[in-house]
mmCIF file of C-alpha atoms in Angstrom:
data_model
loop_
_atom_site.group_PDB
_atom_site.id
_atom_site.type_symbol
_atom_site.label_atom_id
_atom_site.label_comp_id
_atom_site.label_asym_id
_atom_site.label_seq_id
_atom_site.Cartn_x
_atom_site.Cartn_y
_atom_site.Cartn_z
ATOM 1 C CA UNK A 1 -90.446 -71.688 -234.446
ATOM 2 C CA UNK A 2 -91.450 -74.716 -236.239
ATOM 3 C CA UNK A 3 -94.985 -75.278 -237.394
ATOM 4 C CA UNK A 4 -94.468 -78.373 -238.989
ATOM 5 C CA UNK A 5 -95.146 -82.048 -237.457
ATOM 6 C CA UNK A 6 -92.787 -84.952 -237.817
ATOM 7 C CA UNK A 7 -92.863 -87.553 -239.995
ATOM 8 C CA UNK A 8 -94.500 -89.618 -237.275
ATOM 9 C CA UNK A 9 -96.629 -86.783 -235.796
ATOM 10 C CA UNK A 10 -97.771 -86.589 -239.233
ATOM 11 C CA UNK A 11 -98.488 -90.523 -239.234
ATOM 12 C CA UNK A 12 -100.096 -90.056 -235.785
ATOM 13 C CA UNK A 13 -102.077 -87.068 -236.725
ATOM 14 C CA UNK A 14 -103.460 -88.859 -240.299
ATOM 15 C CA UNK A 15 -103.957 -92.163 -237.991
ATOM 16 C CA UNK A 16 -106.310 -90.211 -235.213
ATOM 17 C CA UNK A 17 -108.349 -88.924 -237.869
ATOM 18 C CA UNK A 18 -108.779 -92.155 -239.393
ATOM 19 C CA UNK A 19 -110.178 -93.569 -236.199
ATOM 20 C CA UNK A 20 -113.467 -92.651 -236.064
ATOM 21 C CA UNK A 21 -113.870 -93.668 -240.139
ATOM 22 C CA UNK A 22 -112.096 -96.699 -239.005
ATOM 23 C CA UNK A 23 -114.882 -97.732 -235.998
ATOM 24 C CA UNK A 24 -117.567 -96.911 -238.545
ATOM 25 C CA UNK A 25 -116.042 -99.382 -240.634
ATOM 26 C CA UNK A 26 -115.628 -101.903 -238.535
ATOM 27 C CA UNK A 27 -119.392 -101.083 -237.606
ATOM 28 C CA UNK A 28 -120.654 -102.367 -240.977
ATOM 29 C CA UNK A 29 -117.900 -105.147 -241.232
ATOM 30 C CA UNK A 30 -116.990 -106.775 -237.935
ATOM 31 C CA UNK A 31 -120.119 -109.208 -236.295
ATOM 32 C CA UNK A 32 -119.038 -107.745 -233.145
ATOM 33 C CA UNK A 33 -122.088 -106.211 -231.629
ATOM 34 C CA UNK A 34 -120.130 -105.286 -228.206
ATOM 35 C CA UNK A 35 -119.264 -101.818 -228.378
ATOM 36 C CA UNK A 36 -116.462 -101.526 -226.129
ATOM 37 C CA UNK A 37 -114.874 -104.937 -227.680
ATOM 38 C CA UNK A 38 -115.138 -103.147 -231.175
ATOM 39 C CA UNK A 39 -113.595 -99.996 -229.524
ATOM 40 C CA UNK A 40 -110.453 -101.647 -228.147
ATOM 41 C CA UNK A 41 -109.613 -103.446 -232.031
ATOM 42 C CA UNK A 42 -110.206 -100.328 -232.906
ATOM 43 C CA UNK A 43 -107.267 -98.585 -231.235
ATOM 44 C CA UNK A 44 -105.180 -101.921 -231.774
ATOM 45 C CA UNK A 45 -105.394 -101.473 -235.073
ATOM 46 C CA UNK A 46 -104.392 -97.762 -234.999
ATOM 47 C CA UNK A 47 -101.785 -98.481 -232.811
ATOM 48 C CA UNK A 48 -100.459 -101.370 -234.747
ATOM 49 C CA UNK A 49 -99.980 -99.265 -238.213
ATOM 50 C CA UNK A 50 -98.738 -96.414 -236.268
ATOM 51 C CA UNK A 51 -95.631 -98.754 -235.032
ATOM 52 C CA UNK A 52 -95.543 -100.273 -238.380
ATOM 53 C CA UNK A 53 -95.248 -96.478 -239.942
ATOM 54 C CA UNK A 54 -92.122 -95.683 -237.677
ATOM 55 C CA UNK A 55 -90.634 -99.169 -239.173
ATOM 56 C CA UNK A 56 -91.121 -98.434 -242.671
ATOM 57 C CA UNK A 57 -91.156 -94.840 -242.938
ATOM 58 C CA UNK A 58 -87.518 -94.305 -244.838
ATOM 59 C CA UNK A 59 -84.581 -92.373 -242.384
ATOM 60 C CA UNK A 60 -83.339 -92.312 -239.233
ATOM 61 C CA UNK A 61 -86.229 -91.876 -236.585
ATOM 62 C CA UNK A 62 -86.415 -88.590 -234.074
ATOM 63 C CA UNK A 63 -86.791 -90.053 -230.425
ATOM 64 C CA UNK A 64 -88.588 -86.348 -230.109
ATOM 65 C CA UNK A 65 -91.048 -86.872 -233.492
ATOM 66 C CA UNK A 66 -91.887 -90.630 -232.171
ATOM 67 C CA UNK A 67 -92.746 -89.696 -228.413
ATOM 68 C CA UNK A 68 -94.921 -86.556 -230.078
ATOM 69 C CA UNK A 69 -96.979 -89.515 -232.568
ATOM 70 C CA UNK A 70 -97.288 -91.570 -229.592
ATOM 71 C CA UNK A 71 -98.723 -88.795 -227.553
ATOM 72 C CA UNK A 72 -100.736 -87.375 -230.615
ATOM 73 C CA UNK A 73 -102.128 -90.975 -231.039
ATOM 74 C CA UNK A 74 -103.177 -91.511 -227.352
ATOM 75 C CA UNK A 75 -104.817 -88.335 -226.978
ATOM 76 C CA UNK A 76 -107.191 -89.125 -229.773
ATOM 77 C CA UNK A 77 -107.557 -92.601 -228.493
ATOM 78 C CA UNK A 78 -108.717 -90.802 -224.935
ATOM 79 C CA UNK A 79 -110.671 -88.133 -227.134
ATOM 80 C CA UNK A 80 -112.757 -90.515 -229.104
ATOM 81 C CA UNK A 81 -113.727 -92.872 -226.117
ATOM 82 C CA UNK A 82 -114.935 -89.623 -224.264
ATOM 83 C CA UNK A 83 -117.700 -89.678 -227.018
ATOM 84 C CA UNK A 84 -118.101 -93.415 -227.414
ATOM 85 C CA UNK A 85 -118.677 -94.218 -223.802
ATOM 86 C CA UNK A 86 -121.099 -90.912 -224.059
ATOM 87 C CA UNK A 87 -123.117 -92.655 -227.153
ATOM 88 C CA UNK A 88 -122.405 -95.897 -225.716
ATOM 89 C CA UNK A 89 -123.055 -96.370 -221.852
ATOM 90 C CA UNK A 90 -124.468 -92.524 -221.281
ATOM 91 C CA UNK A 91 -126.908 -92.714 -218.870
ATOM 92 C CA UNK A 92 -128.337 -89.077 -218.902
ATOM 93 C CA UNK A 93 -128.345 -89.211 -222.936
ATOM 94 C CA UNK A 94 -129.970 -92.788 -223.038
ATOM 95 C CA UNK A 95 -132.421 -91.333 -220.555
ATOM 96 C CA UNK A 96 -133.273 -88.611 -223.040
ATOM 97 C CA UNK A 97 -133.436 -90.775 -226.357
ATOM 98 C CA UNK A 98 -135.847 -93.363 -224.697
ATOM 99 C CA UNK A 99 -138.635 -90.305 -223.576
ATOM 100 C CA UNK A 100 -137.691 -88.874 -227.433
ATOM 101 C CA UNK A 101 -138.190 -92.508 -229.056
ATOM 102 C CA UNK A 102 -141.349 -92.699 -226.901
ATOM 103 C CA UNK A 103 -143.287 -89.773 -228.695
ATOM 104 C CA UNK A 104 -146.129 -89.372 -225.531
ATOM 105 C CA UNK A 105 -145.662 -88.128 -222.173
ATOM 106 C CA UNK A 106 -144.338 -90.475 -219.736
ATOM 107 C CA UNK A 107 -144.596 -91.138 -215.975
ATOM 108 C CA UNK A 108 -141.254 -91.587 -213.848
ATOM 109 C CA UNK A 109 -142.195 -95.670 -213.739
ATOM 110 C CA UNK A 110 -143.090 -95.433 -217.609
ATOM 111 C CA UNK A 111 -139.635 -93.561 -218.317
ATOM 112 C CA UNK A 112 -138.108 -96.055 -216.662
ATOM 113 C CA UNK A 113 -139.243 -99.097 -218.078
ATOM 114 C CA UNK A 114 -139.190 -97.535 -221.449
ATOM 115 C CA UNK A 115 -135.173 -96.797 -220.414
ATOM 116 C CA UNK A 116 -135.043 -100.347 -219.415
ATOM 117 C CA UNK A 117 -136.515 -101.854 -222.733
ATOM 118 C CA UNK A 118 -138.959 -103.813 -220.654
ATOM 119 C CA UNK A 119 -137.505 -103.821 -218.108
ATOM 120 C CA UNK A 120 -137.219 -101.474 -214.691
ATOM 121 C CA UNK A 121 -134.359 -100.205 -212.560
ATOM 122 C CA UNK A 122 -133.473 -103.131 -210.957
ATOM 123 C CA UNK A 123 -131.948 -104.493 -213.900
ATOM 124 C CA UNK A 124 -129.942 -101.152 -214.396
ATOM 125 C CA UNK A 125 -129.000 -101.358 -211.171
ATOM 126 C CA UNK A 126 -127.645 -104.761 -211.425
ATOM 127 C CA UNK A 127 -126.071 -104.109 -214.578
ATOM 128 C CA UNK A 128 -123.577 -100.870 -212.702
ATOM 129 C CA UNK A 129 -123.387 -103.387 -210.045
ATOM 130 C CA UNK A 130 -121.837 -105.796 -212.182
ATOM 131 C CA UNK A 131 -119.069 -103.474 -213.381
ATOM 132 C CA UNK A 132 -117.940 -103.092 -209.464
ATOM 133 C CA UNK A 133 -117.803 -106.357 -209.035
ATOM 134 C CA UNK A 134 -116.122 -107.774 -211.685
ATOM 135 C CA UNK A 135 -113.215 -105.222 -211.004
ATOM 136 C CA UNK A 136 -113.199 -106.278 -207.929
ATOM 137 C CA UNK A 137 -114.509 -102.636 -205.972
ATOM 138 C CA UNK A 138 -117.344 -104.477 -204.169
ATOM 139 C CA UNK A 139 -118.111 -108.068 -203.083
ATOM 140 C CA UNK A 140 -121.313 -108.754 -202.459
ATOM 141 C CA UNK A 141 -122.552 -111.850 -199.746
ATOM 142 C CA UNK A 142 -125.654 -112.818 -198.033
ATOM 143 C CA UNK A 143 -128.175 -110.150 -200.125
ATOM 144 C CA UNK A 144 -125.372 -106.942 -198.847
ATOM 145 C CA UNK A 145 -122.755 -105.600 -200.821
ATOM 146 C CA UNK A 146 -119.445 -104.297 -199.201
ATOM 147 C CA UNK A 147 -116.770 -102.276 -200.222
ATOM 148 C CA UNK A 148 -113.171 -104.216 -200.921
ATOM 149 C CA UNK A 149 -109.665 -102.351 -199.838
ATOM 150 C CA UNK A 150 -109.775 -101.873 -204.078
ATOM 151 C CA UNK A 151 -112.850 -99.946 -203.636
ATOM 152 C CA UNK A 152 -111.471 -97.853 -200.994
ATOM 153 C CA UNK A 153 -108.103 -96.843 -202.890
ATOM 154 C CA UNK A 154 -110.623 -96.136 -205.957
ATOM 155 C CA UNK A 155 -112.646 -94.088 -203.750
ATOM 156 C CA UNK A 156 -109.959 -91.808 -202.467
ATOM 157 C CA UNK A 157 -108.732 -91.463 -205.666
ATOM 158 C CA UNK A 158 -112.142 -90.575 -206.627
ATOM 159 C CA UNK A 159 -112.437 -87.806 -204.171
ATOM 160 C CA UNK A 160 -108.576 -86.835 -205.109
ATOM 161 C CA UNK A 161 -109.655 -86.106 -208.438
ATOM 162 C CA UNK A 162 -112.987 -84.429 -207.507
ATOM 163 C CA UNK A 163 -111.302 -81.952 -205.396
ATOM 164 C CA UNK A 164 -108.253 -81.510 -208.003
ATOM 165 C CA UNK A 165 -110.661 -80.674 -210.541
ATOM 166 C CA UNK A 166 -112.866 -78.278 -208.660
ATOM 167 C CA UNK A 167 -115.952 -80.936 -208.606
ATOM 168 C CA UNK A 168 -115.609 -80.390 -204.601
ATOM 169 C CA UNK B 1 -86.624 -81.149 -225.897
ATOM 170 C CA UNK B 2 -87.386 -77.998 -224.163
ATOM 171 C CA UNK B 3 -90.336 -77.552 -226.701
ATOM 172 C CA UNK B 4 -92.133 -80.637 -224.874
ATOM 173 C CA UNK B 5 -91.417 -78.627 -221.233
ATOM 174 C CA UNK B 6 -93.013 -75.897 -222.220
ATOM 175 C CA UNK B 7 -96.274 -77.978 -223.069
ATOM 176 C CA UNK B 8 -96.183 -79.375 -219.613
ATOM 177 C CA UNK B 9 -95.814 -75.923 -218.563
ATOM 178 C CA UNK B 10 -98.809 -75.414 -220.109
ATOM 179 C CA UNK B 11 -100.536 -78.922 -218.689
ATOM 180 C CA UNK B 12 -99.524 -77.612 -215.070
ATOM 181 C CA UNK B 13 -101.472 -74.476 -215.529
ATOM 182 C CA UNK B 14 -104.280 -76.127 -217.102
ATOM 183 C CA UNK B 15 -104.499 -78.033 -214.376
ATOM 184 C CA UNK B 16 -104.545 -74.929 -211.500
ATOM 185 C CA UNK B 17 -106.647 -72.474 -213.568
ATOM 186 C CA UNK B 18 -109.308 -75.448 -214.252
ATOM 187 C CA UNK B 19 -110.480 -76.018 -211.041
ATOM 188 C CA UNK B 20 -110.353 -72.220 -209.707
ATOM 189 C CA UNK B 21 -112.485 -71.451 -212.671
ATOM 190 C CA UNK B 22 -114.659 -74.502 -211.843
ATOM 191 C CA UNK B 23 -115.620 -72.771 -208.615
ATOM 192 C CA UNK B 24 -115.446 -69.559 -209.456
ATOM 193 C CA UNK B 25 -118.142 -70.691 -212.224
ATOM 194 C CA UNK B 26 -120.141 -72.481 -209.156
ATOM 195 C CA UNK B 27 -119.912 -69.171 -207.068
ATOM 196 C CA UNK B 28 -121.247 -67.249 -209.950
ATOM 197 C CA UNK B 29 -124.070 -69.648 -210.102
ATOM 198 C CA UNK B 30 -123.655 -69.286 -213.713
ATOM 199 C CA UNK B 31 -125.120 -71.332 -216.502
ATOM 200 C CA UNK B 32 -122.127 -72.203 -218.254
ATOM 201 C CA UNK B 33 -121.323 -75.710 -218.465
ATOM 202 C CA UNK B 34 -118.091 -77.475 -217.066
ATOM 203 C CA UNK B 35 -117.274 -79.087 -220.154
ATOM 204 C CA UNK B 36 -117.121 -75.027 -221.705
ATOM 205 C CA UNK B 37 -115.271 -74.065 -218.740
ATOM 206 C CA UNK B 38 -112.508 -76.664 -219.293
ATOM 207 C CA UNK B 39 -112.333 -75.325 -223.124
ATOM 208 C CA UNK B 40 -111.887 -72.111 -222.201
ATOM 209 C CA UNK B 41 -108.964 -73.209 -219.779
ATOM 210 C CA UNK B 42 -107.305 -75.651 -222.305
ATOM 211 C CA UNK B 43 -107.509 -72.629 -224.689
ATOM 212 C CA UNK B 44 -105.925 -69.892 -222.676
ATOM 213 C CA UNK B 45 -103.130 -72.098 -221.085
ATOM 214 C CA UNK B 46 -102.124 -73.863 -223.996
ATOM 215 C CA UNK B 47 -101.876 -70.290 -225.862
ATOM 216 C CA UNK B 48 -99.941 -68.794 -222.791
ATOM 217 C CA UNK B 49 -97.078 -72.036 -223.010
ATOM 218 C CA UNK B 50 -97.173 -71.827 -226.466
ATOM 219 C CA UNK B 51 -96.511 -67.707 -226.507
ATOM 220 C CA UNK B 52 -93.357 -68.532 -223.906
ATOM 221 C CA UNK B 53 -91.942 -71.132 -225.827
ATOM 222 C CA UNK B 54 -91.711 -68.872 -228.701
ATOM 223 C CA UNK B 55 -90.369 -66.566 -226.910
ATOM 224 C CA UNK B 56 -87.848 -68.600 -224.589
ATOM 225 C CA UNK B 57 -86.652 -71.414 -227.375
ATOM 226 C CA UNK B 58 -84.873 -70.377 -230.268
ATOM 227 C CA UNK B 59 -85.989 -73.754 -232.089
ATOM 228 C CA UNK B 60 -89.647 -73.947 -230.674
ATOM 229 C CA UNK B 61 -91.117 -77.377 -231.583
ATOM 230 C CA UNK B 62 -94.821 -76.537 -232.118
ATOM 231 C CA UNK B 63 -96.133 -80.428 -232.586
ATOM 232 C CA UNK B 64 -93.562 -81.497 -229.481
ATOM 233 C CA UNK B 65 -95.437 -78.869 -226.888
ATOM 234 C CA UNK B 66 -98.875 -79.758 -228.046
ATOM 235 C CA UNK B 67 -98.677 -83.649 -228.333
ATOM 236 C CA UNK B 68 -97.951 -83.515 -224.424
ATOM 237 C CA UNK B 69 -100.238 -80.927 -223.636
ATOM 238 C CA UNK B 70 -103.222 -82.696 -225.237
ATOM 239 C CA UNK B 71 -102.343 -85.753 -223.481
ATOM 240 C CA UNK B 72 -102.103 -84.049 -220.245
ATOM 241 C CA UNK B 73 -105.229 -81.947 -220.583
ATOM 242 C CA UNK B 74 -107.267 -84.887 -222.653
ATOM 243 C CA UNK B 75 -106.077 -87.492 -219.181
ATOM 244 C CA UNK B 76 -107.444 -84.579 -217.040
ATOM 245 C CA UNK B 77 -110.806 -84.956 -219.199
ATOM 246 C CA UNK B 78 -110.760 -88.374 -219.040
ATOM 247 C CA UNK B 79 -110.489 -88.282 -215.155
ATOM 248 C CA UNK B 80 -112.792 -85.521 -214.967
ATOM 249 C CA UNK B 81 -115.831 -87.377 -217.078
ATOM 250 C CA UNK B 82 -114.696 -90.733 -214.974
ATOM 251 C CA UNK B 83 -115.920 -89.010 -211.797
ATOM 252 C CA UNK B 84 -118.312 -86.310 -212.750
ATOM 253 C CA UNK B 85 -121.716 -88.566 -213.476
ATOM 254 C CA UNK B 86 -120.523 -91.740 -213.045
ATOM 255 C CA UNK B 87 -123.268 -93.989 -212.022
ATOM 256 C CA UNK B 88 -121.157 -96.815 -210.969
ATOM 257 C CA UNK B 89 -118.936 -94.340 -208.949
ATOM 258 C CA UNK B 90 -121.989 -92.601 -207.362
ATOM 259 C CA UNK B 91 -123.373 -96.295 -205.941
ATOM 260 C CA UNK B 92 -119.374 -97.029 -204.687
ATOM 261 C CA UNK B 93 -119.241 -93.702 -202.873
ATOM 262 C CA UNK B 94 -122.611 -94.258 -201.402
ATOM 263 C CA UNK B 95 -121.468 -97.455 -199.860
ATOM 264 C CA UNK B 96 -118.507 -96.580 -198.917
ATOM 265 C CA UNK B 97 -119.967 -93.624 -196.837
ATOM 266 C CA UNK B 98 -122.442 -96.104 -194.515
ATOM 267 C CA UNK B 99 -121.137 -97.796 -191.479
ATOM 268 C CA UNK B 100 -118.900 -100.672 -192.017
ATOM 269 C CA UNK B 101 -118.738 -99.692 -195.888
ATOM 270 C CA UNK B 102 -121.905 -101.966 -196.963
ATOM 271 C CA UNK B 103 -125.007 -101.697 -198.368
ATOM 272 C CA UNK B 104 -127.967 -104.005 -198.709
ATOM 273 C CA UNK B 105 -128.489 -104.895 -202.408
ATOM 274 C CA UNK B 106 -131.883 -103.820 -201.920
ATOM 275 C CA UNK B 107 -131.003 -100.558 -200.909
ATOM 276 C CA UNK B 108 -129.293 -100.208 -203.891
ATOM 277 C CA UNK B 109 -132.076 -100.969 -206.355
ATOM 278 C CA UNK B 110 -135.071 -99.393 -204.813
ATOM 279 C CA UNK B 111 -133.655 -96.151 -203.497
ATOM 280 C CA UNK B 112 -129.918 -95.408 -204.223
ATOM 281 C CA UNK B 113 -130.046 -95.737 -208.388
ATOM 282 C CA UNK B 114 -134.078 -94.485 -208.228
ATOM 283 C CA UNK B 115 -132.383 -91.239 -206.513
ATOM 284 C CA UNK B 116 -129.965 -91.626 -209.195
ATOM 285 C CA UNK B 117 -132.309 -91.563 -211.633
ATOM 286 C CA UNK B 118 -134.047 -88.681 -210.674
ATOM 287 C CA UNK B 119 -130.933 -86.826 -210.392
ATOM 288 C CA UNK B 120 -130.860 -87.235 -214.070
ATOM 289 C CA UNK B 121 -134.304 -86.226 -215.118
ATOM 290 C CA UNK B 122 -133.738 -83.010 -213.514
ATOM 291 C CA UNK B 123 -130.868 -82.221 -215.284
ATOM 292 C CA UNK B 124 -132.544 -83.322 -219.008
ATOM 293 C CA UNK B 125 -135.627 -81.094 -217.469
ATOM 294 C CA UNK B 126 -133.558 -78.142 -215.999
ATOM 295 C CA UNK B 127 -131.445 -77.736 -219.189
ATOM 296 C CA UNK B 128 -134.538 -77.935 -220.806
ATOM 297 C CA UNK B 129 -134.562 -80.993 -222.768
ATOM 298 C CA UNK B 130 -137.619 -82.397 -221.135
ATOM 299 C CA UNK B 131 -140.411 -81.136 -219.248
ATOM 300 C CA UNK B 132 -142.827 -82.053 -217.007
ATOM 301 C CA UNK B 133 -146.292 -82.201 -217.986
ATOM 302 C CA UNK B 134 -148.605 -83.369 -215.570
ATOM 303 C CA UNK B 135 -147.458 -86.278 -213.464
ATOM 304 C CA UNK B 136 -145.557 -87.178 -216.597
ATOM 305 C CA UNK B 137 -142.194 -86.158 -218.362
ATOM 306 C CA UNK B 138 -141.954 -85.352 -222.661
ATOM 307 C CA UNK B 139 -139.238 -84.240 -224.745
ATOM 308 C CA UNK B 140 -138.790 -80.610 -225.964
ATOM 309 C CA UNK B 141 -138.199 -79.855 -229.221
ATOM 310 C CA UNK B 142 -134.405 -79.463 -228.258
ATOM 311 C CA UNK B 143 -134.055 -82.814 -226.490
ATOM 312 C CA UNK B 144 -136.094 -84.571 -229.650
ATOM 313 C CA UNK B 145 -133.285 -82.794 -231.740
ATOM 314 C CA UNK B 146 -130.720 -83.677 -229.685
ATOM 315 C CA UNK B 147 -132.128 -87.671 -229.234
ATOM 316 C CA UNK B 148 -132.130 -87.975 -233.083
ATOM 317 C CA UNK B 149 -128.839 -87.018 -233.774
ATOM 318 C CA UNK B 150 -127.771 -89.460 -230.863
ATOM 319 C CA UNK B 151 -129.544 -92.093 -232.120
ATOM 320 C CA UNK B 152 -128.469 -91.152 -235.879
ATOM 321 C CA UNK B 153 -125.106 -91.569 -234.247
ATOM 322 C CA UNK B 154 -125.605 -94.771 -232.556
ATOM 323 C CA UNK B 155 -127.176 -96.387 -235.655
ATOM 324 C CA UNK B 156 -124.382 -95.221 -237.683
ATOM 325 C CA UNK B 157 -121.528 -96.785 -235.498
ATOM 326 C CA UNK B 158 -123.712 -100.016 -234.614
ATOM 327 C CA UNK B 159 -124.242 -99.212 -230.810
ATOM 328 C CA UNK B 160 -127.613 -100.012 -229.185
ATOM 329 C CA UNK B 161 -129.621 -97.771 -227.280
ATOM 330 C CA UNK B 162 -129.476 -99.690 -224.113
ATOM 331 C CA UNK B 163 -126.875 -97.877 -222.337
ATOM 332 C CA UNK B 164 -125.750 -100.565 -220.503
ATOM 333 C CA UNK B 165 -122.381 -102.543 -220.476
ATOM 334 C CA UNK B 166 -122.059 -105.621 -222.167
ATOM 335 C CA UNK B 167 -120.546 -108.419 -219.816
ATOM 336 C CA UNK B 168 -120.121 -111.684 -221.804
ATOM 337 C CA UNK B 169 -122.420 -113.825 -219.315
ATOM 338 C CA UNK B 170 -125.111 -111.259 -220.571
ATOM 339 C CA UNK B 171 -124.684 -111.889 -224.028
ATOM 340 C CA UNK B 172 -124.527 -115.652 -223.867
ATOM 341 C CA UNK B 173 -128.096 -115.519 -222.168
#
């Protein structure tokens, strides 16, 4: 049995720990304030000096050790945006820091508007709305929105994965 | 080679013992979260592959069976957090359940993501992070914890505390 990782597992390993030091630096550096933009040259970055490693690393390269870095590198790259959509679109936790942040008891129209910043539910609603129909899952016409044949195929693959994983 | 089949080995029962402990979890009515219950199955079915590669391959790749089992059980994650509490999912479903797949928009914003919404203050109240006092809702001491680290967090990596997405039209206005 060997314990050891490849030279490029070993690349891919240092590389996914380096990601989350490498968003927090990007954080204080970059003027990009959206988080999902920041995410995405995030991983681009990684990525990049990953398949810059394999060039300049010296001796022949293991079609084995590379497909392991790769695989290595996109788990972490799945890993860490599990957390960063959590801190950065998480309903349930935003939910919870806004009554926190609030420091007084709060009615369900109060924790909403304090949620909102101002504003109320509509604009939340709007906002998830938004997301469906820019990827093209709903069109919306005459004050109605409808489902497109994209929604539907995300839909059953919705309830595919909902019954695979034992969500019912 | 064979060390990376033995780590989809171990992907492929990840993937069956998941869900039946899922349910079996549900049927229990126990307290225990899914996110623990999916730990607990990457644990024992990575350990299992990884115990019959030793034993089957002479020249047992450690690093080859677990890059492709973290991939496969980290995509499962993914797809499992995509459609657990998704509020975009849980207004596409909606629609798509009502005749002729549509919805009016206001149905959307005064009682589908209001339902939603109270959905969610449950769970922070039932796994007690906030309670209800009154007619109104306040952190406990666990969800204030909790909210500051989050927020610690969010000030640390330079994301707001709106929780919504950020569409370019919205950021030129």
């Amino acid at each position: 049995m060997n314990l050891l990782p490849g030279p490029a597992q070993t690349i891919a390993i240092c590389l996914s720990l380096w990601l989350p030091l490498l968003l927090l630096g990007y954080a204080r550096f970059l003027s990009i304030r959206s988080a999902g933009s920041r995410f995405r040259i995030g991983c681009v970055t990684i990525v990049a000096l990953f398949g810059l490693a394999c060039i300049a690393l010296p001796g022949e390269r293991q079609f084995d050790d590379v497909v392991g870095g790769v695989l290595l590198l996109a788990t972490a790259i799945l890993l860490v945006y599990v957390f960063w959509s959590l801190l950065a679109w998480g309903f349930t936790l935003t939910l919870l820091t806004a009554l926190a942040q609030a420091g007084r008891p709060l009615t369900e129209e109060q924790w909403a508007a304090t949620y909102m910043q101002g504003g109320d539910l509509g604009t939340f609603a709007h906002n998830r709305l938004k997301l469906l129909l820019g990827s093209g899952m709903i069109v919306a016409a005459n004050g109605k929105v409808s489902t497109t044949a994209k929604g539907l195929i995300v839909v059953r693959l919705v309830k595919l994965v909902r019954f695979a994983t034992g969500l019912g | 080679m064979m060390s990376f089949a033995f780590g989809i080995i171990g992907v492929a029962a990840f993937a069956l013992m998941a869900p039946v402990m899922q349910w079996l979890t549900r049927r229990a009515a126990s307290s225990v979260s899914p996110v623990i219950v999916l730990a607990i199955a990457a644990i024992l079915s990575h350990l299992a592959s990884v115990v019959l590669g030793i034993a089957y391959v002479p020249e047992f790749k450690y690093w080859n069976a677990a890059s492709i089992f973290s991939f496969g059980v980290m995509s499962y994650i993914f797809a499992f957090g995509a459609v657990y509490k998704s509020v975009s999912l849980e207004i596409l479903l909606e629609v798509t359940e009502l005749p002729a797949r549509e919805a009016p928009l206001s149905d959307i914003v005064e009682r589908q993501v209001p339902g939603i919404f109270r959905e969610r203050t449950n769970i922070l109240v039932d796994s007690g992070l906030a309670e209800r006092t009154g007619s109104g809702f306040v952190a406990t001491a666990a969800g204030r914890k909790l909210a500051g680290r989050i927020a610690r967090l969010r000030r640390v990596f330079a994301i707001g505390d709106t929780g919504l997405y950020d569409f370019p039209i919205e950021r030129r206005r």
